[in-house]
Short mmCIF file of C-alpha atoms and ligand atoms in Angstrom, two decimals:
data_model
loop_
_atom_site.label_atom_id
_atom_site.label_comp_id
_atom_site.label_asym_id
_atom_site.label_seq_id
_atom_site.Cartn_x
_atom_site.Cartn_y
_atom_site.Cartn_z
CA UNK A 20 -0.47 -156.99 55.49
CA UNK A 21 3.37 -157.13 56.90
CA UNK A 22 5.79 -156.59 54.52
CA UNK A 23 8.98 -159.12 54.87
CA UNK A 24 12.29 -157.58 54.13
CA UNK A 25 14.16 -158.57 51.23
CA UNK A 26 17.45 -159.29 52.77
CA UNK A 27 19.28 -160.85 49.61
CA UNK A 28 22.31 -159.18 48.50
CA UNK A 29 22.05 -157.59 44.91
CA UNK A 30 24.86 -156.17 42.45
CA UNK A 31 24.01 -152.51 41.93
CA UNK A 32 25.71 -150.33 39.11
CA UNK A 33 27.11 -146.54 39.88
CA UNK A 34 25.51 -144.87 36.69
CA UNK A 35 26.53 -141.52 37.94
CA UNK A 36 28.23 -139.34 40.66
CA UNK A 37 27.71 -135.78 41.15
CA UNK A 38 28.88 -133.21 43.93
CA UNK A 39 25.80 -132.07 46.08
CA UNK A 40 27.99 -130.00 48.94
CA UNK A 41 31.82 -129.71 49.70
CA UNK A 42 31.01 -132.71 52.14
CA UNK A 43 28.32 -134.77 50.09
CA UNK A 44 27.85 -136.94 47.00
CA UNK A 45 25.58 -138.20 45.27
CA UNK A 46 25.34 -141.62 43.48
CA UNK A 47 22.82 -142.82 41.03
CA UNK A 48 22.76 -146.73 41.34
CA UNK A 49 21.19 -149.14 38.86
CA UNK A 50 19.18 -151.95 40.90
CA UNK A 51 15.97 -154.02 40.27
CA UNK A 52 14.82 -152.57 43.54
CA UNK A 53 14.44 -149.24 41.89
CA UNK A 54 10.99 -149.08 41.90
CA UNK A 55 10.22 -151.57 44.69
CA UNK A 56 10.49 -148.89 47.82
CA UNK A 57 8.47 -146.91 49.68
CA UNK A 58 10.20 -142.96 50.61
CA UNK A 59 11.74 -143.07 53.84
CA UNK A 60 13.34 -146.37 53.73
CA UNK A 61 17.10 -147.70 53.30
CA UNK A 62 19.25 -150.04 51.72
CA UNK A 63 22.67 -151.90 52.97
CA UNK A 64 25.82 -151.49 51.35
CA UNK A 65 28.09 -154.25 51.58
CA UNK A 66 31.82 -153.87 50.48
CA UNK A 67 34.19 -156.80 50.14
CA UNK A 68 38.45 -156.50 50.15
CA UNK A 69 40.15 -158.62 47.69
CA UNK A 70 41.27 -160.10 51.23
CA UNK A 71 37.52 -161.47 52.00
CA UNK A 72 37.15 -158.22 54.57
CA UNK A 73 33.63 -156.83 54.22
CA UNK A 74 32.30 -153.74 55.93
CA UNK A 75 28.51 -152.90 55.73
CA UNK A 76 26.45 -149.64 56.20
CA UNK A 77 23.22 -148.27 55.48
CA UNK A 78 22.05 -145.63 53.15
CA UNK A 79 18.83 -144.27 53.21
CA UNK A 80 17.15 -143.72 49.53
CA UNK A 81 17.07 -139.86 48.31
CA UNK A 82 15.13 -140.92 45.26
CA UNK A 83 11.45 -141.29 44.53
CA UNK A 84 10.22 -144.04 43.05
CA UNK A 85 10.38 -142.42 39.45
CA UNK A 86 10.36 -145.14 36.87
CA UNK A 87 14.27 -144.86 35.82
CA UNK A 88 15.38 -147.92 37.43
CA UNK A 89 17.80 -146.26 39.34
CA UNK A 90 18.12 -144.79 43.04
CA UNK A 91 20.13 -142.24 44.18
CA UNK A 92 22.15 -142.11 47.52
CA UNK A 93 23.41 -139.12 49.16
CA UNK A 94 26.68 -140.01 51.29
CA UNK A 95 28.47 -137.54 53.53
CA UNK A 96 32.29 -138.15 53.50
CA UNK A 97 33.26 -138.61 56.85
CA UNK A 98 37.24 -138.44 58.46
CA UNK A 99 38.59 -141.71 58.60
CA UNK A 100 35.17 -143.09 57.59
CA UNK A 101 35.65 -146.94 55.85
CA UNK A 102 32.43 -147.12 53.80
CA UNK A 103 31.79 -143.41 53.11
CA UNK A 104 35.86 -142.86 52.39
CA UNK A 105 35.15 -145.55 49.98
CA UNK A 106 32.84 -143.68 48.14
CA UNK A 107 34.31 -140.30 48.03
CA UNK A 108 37.81 -141.48 47.47
CA UNK A 109 37.47 -144.56 45.04
CA UNK A 110 34.17 -145.40 43.50
CA UNK A 111 33.71 -144.58 39.66
CA UNK A 112 30.99 -144.89 37.34
CA UNK A 113 30.34 -148.25 36.15
CA UNK A 114 31.74 -149.81 39.31
CA UNK A 115 29.28 -152.54 40.83
CA UNK A 116 28.63 -152.68 44.49
CA UNK A 117 26.06 -154.88 46.89
CA UNK A 118 23.11 -153.67 48.13
CA UNK A 119 20.04 -155.21 49.96
CA UNK A 120 16.86 -153.67 50.84
CA UNK A 121 14.74 -151.75 50.93
CA UNK A 122 14.69 -152.00 54.55
CA UNK A 123 12.57 -149.65 57.25
CA UNK A 124 9.19 -149.72 56.37
CA UNK A 125 8.14 -148.01 59.86
CA UNK A 126 9.79 -144.99 58.72
CA UNK A 127 8.54 -144.51 55.22
CA UNK A 128 5.48 -142.41 54.11
CA UNK A 129 3.43 -142.38 51.10
CA UNK A 130 0.25 -140.06 49.96
CA UNK A 131 -2.22 -142.83 51.46
CA UNK A 132 -0.56 -141.92 54.76
CA UNK A 133 -1.88 -138.46 54.66
CA UNK A 134 -0.93 -135.51 56.20
CA UNK A 135 -0.30 -132.98 57.70
CA UNK A 136 3.06 -134.24 57.54
CA UNK A 137 5.83 -132.95 59.43
CA UNK A 138 9.51 -133.48 58.61
CA UNK A 139 12.47 -132.92 60.89
CA UNK A 140 16.14 -133.35 59.62
CA UNK A 141 19.43 -132.40 61.09
CA UNK A 142 22.17 -132.69 58.47
CA UNK A 143 22.42 -135.97 56.27
CA UNK A 144 19.30 -136.77 58.30
CA UNK A 145 17.48 -134.93 55.65
CA UNK A 146 17.75 -137.40 52.86
CA UNK A 147 15.25 -139.84 53.77
CA UNK A 148 12.72 -136.52 53.81
CA UNK A 149 14.14 -135.48 50.88
CA UNK A 150 12.76 -138.83 49.16
CA UNK A 151 9.34 -138.38 50.82
CA UNK A 152 9.00 -134.59 49.91
CA UNK A 153 10.02 -135.56 46.16
CA UNK A 154 7.23 -138.28 46.15
CA UNK A 155 4.89 -136.06 47.94
CA UNK A 156 5.65 -133.11 44.87
CA UNK A 157 5.09 -135.82 42.20
CA UNK A 158 1.92 -137.28 43.13
CA UNK A 159 0.20 -135.65 46.27
CA UNK A 160 1.41 -131.81 46.17
CA UNK A 161 -1.70 -130.64 48.18
CA UNK A 162 -0.49 -132.66 51.24
CA UNK A 163 0.62 -130.01 53.95
CA UNK A 164 3.89 -130.65 54.48
CA UNK A 165 6.48 -128.66 56.66
CA UNK A 166 10.13 -129.59 56.75
CA UNK A 167 12.09 -127.96 59.70
CA UNK A 168 16.08 -128.79 58.66
CA UNK A 169 18.99 -127.81 60.48
CA UNK A 170 22.48 -127.99 59.25
CA UNK A 171 26.00 -126.31 60.32
CA UNK A 172 25.93 -123.36 57.29
CA UNK A 173 23.98 -122.77 54.12
CA UNK A 174 26.90 -124.25 52.05
CA UNK A 175 26.56 -127.75 54.32
CA UNK A 176 22.55 -128.09 53.55
CA UNK A 177 21.86 -130.76 51.09
CA UNK A 178 19.35 -130.11 48.28
CA UNK A 179 18.29 -126.54 49.77
CA UNK A 180 17.71 -124.98 46.71
CA UNK A 181 15.53 -127.67 45.52
CA UNK A 182 13.78 -127.68 48.61
CA UNK A 183 13.69 -123.88 48.63
CA UNK A 184 12.16 -124.38 44.82
CA UNK A 185 9.28 -126.82 45.89
CA UNK A 186 8.37 -124.51 48.72
CA UNK A 187 8.07 -121.49 46.59
CA UNK A 188 5.93 -123.43 43.79
CA UNK A 189 3.90 -126.59 46.04
CA UNK A 190 0.85 -125.71 47.52
CA UNK A 191 1.05 -126.33 51.45
CA UNK A 192 4.77 -127.14 51.46
CA UNK A 193 6.76 -124.91 54.04
CA UNK A 194 10.45 -124.85 55.04
CA UNK A 195 12.07 -123.64 58.22
CA UNK A 196 15.73 -123.93 57.76
CA UNK A 197 18.22 -123.05 60.63
CA UNK A 198 22.27 -122.74 59.62
CA UNK A 199 23.67 -123.38 63.59
CA UNK A 200 27.27 -122.27 62.91
CA UNK A 201 26.12 -119.21 60.95
CA UNK A 202 24.40 -116.93 63.07
CA UNK A 203 20.97 -119.20 63.07
CA UNK A 204 19.87 -121.28 66.30
CA UNK A 205 19.73 -125.07 66.81
CA UNK A 206 16.00 -126.29 67.10
CA UNK A 207 14.58 -125.21 70.26
CA UNK A 208 11.23 -124.74 71.48
CA UNK A 209 10.39 -121.73 69.61
CA UNK A 210 11.34 -123.27 66.46
CA UNK A 211 9.08 -126.28 67.12
CA UNK A 212 5.95 -123.92 67.82
CA UNK A 213 6.77 -121.89 64.85
CA UNK A 214 6.71 -124.93 62.76
CA UNK A 215 3.40 -126.34 64.42
CA UNK A 216 1.88 -122.93 64.16
CA UNK A 217 3.06 -122.81 60.57
CA UNK A 218 1.95 -126.32 59.66
CA UNK A 219 -1.18 -127.09 61.85
CA UNK A 220 -1.22 -130.37 64.42
CA UNK A 221 0.53 -132.86 62.34
CA UNK A 222 -0.86 -136.44 62.03
CA UNK A 223 2.68 -137.75 60.59
CA UNK A 224 5.88 -137.00 62.01
CA UNK A 225 9.51 -138.23 60.78
CA UNK A 226 12.60 -136.95 62.63
CA UNK A 227 16.19 -138.24 61.04
CA UNK A 228 19.64 -137.38 61.65
CA UNK A 229 22.82 -137.77 64.48
CA UNK A 230 21.85 -139.85 67.65
CA UNK A 231 21.76 -136.50 69.64
CA UNK A 232 19.79 -134.67 67.09
CA UNK A 233 17.08 -137.03 66.93
CA UNK A 234 16.87 -137.17 70.77
CA UNK A 235 16.74 -133.49 70.99
CA UNK A 236 14.16 -132.64 68.12
CA UNK A 237 11.48 -135.80 69.57
CA UNK A 238 11.65 -134.22 73.10
CA UNK A 239 11.05 -130.98 72.08
CA UNK A 240 8.34 -132.15 69.72
CA UNK A 241 6.66 -134.31 73.03
CA UNK A 242 6.82 -130.91 75.04
CA UNK A 243 4.98 -129.23 72.41
CA UNK A 244 2.32 -131.48 72.55
CA UNK A 245 3.22 -133.81 70.04
CA UNK A 246 1.79 -137.67 70.63
CA UNK A 247 5.07 -139.60 71.04
CA UNK A 248 2.66 -142.41 68.57
CA UNK A 249 3.13 -140.12 65.96
CA UNK A 250 6.75 -139.81 65.88
CA UNK A 251 9.41 -142.06 64.05
CA UNK A 252 12.97 -141.97 64.29
CA UNK A 253 16.07 -142.77 62.23
CA UNK A 254 19.23 -142.30 63.99
CA UNK A 255 22.34 -142.27 61.75
CA UNK A 256 24.94 -142.54 64.12
CA UNK A 257 27.86 -140.10 64.87
C1 FAD B 315 19.09 -146.10 58.56
C2 FAD B 315 20.36 -145.48 58.15
C3 FAD B 315 20.27 -144.97 57.41
C4 FAD B 315 21.39 -143.98 57.14
N1 FAD B 315 21.83 -143.12 55.64
C5 FAD B 315 22.70 -142.38 55.57
C6 FAD B 315 22.47 -141.52 54.29
O1 FAD B 315 21.56 -141.14 53.65
N2 FAD B 315 23.84 -140.51 54.18
C7 FAD B 315 24.96 -140.42 54.70
O2 FAD B 315 25.66 -139.78 54.90
N3 FAD B 315 25.33 -141.63 56.17
C8 FAD B 315 23.92 -142.48 56.11
N4 FAD B 315 23.81 -143.38 57.55
C9 FAD B 315 25.15 -143.25 57.86
C10 FAD B 315 26.05 -144.45 57.47
O3 FAD B 315 25.46 -146.09 57.71
C11 FAD B 315 27.23 -144.44 58.07
O4 FAD B 315 27.28 -144.51 59.63
C12 FAD B 315 28.30 -143.48 57.47
O5 FAD B 315 28.40 -143.52 56.33
C13 FAD B 315 29.34 -143.62 58.30
O6 FAD B 315 30.18 -145.05 58.01
P1 FAD B 315 31.80 -145.03 57.80
O7 FAD B 315 32.21 -146.58 57.19
O8 FAD B 315 32.11 -144.15 56.62
O9 FAD B 315 32.10 -144.32 58.86
P2 FAD B 315 32.83 -145.28 59.94
O10 FAD B 315 34.33 -146.06 59.68
O11 FAD B 315 32.48 -146.30 60.70
O12 FAD B 315 33.15 -144.52 61.09
C14 FAD B 315 34.39 -143.30 61.13
C15 FAD B 315 34.44 -141.98 62.34
O13 FAD B 315 33.04 -141.29 61.88
C16 FAD B 315 31.93 -141.71 63.10
N5 FAD B 315 30.64 -141.75 62.45
C17 FAD B 315 30.18 -142.76 61.91
N6 FAD B 315 29.02 -142.33 61.39
C18 FAD B 315 28.48 -141.50 61.85
C19 FAD B 315 27.64 -140.19 61.22
N7 FAD B 315 26.43 -140.75 60.81
N8 FAD B 315 27.95 -138.89 61.37
C20 FAD B 315 28.97 -138.55 62.37
N9 FAD B 315 29.86 -139.18 62.96
C21 FAD B 315 30.19 -140.94 62.15
C22 FAD B 315 32.41 -143.00 63.71
O14 FAD B 315 32.42 -142.56 65.07
C23 FAD B 315 34.39 -142.50 63.42
O15 FAD B 315 34.67 -142.17 64.57
C24 FAD B 315 22.85 -143.81 57.58
C25 FAD B 315 22.59 -144.68 59.10
C26 FAD B 315 21.41 -145.26 59.00
C27 FAD B 315 21.65 -146.25 60.28
#
């Protein structure tokens, strides 16, 4: 069955704001779509100024469907960023924003899709992969999974404590973390080989991050023998 995306704009209420890293904040939003999405999907957010000027951006859902009636977004504040700047500097608990979705059925995972599941994230590109890990941990922790995660520094890494705790307690979940600016290396052929040796041959691969990161990771995986047809990518821009 082909799922048709719901493109209606809906009001969503900000119910909580919390820091995640020095550059990233978490926003809890109360919305009707809270339990009607697949981990990996994103929403579009639309802001309208008093003079009618509109700006629209996409944000991945970080939370797994949890019956709370809310979703979590994790937004990195970019220098001069129109929409991320609004979220970081102006948005407050109790504000209403417009969103639509969920969007992006191809870049989503559920337990019926199985594994081994290989997730490759760069920077804030880990957000939709975090939703998949949270869902897997809640409903199918036995499915083998590995997250290959690259961030500038440990302090810049989103939810690293949570992911490390999951990798320590959930059977079959492995983490390879590289901090590119503190002596670690970028994702390269050796890191990809280590991931494939640890996980075994993946049947699902999701790569997300800035456009150059996604291109590099996809090329390395194909060169390491992963069939291109298994690989799904999401590019955040940048
Ligand atoms: C499917 C999808 C899901 C996304 N999910 C997330 C998410 O979960 N969290 C998140 O923080 N962002 C996410 N993004 C990126 C987000 O949509 C915006 O592009 C980002 O917030 C910048 O918007 P802005 O209005 O703040 O900046 P703009 O005003 O559009 O741009 C400001 C400056 O930042 C540069 N820039 C724009 N986007 C990026 C980027 N992604 N990285 C680095 N520099 C950039 C621009 O070239 C410009 O110089 C996602 C994008 C897509 C397509």
